[in-house]
Coordinates of C-alpha atoms in Angstrom, one line a residue:
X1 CA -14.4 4.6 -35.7
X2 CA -15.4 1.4 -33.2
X3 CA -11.8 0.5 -33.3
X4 CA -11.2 4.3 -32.2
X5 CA -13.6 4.3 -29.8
X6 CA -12.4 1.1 -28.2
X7 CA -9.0 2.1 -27.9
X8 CA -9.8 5.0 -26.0
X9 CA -11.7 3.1 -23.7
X10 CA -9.1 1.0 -23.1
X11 CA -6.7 3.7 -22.5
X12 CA -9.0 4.9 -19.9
X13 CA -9.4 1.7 -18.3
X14 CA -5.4 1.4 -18.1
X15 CA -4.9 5.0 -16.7
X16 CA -7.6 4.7 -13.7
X17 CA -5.7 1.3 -13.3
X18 CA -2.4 2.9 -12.9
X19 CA -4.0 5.4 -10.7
X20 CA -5.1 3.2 -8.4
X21 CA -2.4 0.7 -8.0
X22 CA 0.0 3.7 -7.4
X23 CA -2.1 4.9 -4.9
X24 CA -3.4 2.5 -2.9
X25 CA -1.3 -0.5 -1.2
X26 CA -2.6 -3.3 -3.3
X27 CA -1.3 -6.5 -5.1
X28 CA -3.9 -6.6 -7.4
X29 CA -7.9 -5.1 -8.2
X30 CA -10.6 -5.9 -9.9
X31 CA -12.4 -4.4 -12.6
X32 CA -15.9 -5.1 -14.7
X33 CA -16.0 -3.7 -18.3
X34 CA -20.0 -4.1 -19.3
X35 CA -20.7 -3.2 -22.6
X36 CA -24.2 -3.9 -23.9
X37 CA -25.1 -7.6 -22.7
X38 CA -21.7 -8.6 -22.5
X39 CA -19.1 -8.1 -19.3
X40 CA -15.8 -9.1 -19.0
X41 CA -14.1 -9.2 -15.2
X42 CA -10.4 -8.0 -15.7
X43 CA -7.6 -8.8 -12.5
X44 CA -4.6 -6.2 -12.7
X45 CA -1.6 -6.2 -10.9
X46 CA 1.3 -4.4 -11.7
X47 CA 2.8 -6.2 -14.2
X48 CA -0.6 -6.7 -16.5
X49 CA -3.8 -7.9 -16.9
X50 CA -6.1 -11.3 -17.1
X51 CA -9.5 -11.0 -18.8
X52 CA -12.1 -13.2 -18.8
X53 CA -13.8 -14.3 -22.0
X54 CA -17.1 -12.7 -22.4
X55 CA -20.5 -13.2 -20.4
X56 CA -23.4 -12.9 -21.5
X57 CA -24.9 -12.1 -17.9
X58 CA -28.5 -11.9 -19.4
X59 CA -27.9 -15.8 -19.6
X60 CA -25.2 -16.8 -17.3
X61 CA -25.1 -16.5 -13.4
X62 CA -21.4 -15.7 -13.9
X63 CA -21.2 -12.2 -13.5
X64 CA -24.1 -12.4 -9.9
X65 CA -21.9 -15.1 -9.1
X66 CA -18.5 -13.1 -8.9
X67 CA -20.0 -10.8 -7.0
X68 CA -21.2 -13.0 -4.3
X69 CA -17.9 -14.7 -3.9
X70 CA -15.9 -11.3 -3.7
X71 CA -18.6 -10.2 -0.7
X72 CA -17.1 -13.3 0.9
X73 CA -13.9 -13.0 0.1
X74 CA -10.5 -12.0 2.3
X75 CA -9.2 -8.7 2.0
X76 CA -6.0 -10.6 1.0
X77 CA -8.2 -12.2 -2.3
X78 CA -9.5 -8.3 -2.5
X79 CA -6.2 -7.3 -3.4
X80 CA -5.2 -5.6 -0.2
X81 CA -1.5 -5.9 0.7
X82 CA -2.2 -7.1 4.7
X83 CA 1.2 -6.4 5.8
X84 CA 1.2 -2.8 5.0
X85 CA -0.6 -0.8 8.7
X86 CA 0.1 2.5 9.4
X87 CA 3.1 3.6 11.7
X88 CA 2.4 4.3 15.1
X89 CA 3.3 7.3 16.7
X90 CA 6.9 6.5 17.2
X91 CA 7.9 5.2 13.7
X92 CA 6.3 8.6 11.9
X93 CA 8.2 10.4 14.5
X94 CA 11.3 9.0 13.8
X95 CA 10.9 8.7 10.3
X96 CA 9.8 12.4 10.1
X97 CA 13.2 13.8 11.8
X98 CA 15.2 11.8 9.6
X99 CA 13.7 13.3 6.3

């Protein structure tokens, strides 16, 4: 059924969500769900999700305009957690003859 369908899709959505976060040091990420002439832009972060009413981005700049702004935007407003950098050579050392 649609209702079927859709709830597999969202479980999808949700696990390469998961996958992500977990696996990358961000606060939050984006994603686009386009189905037929709609989209919706959805912002996770580890506690949930915001979605976006529906677009119509036949008719509405909305969707083109996202876009641009995110090209434009920080890696902070990307979602990137800025005060995580790799150790130097000296902190992986020490860390590593600790463990």
């Amino acid at each position: 059924s649609q209702m079927e369908k859709g709830m597999n899709t969202l479980g999808q959505i949700m696990s390469y969500t998961a996958a992500q976060l977990s696996t990358q040091f961000h606060t939050h990420i984006f994603s686009v769900l386009i189905m037929h002439d709609h989209t919706w832009i959805i912002r996770w972060d580890r506690e949930g999700a915001i979605i976006s009413s529906a677009i119509n981005y036949n008719n509405k700049p909305d969707l083109a305009d996202f876009f641009y702004h995110y090209t434009q935007a920080s890696p902070e407003m990307h979602g990137v957690d800025t005060p995580i950098m790799l150790a130097g050579d000296k902190e992986a050392y020490h860390s590593y003859v600790q463990s």
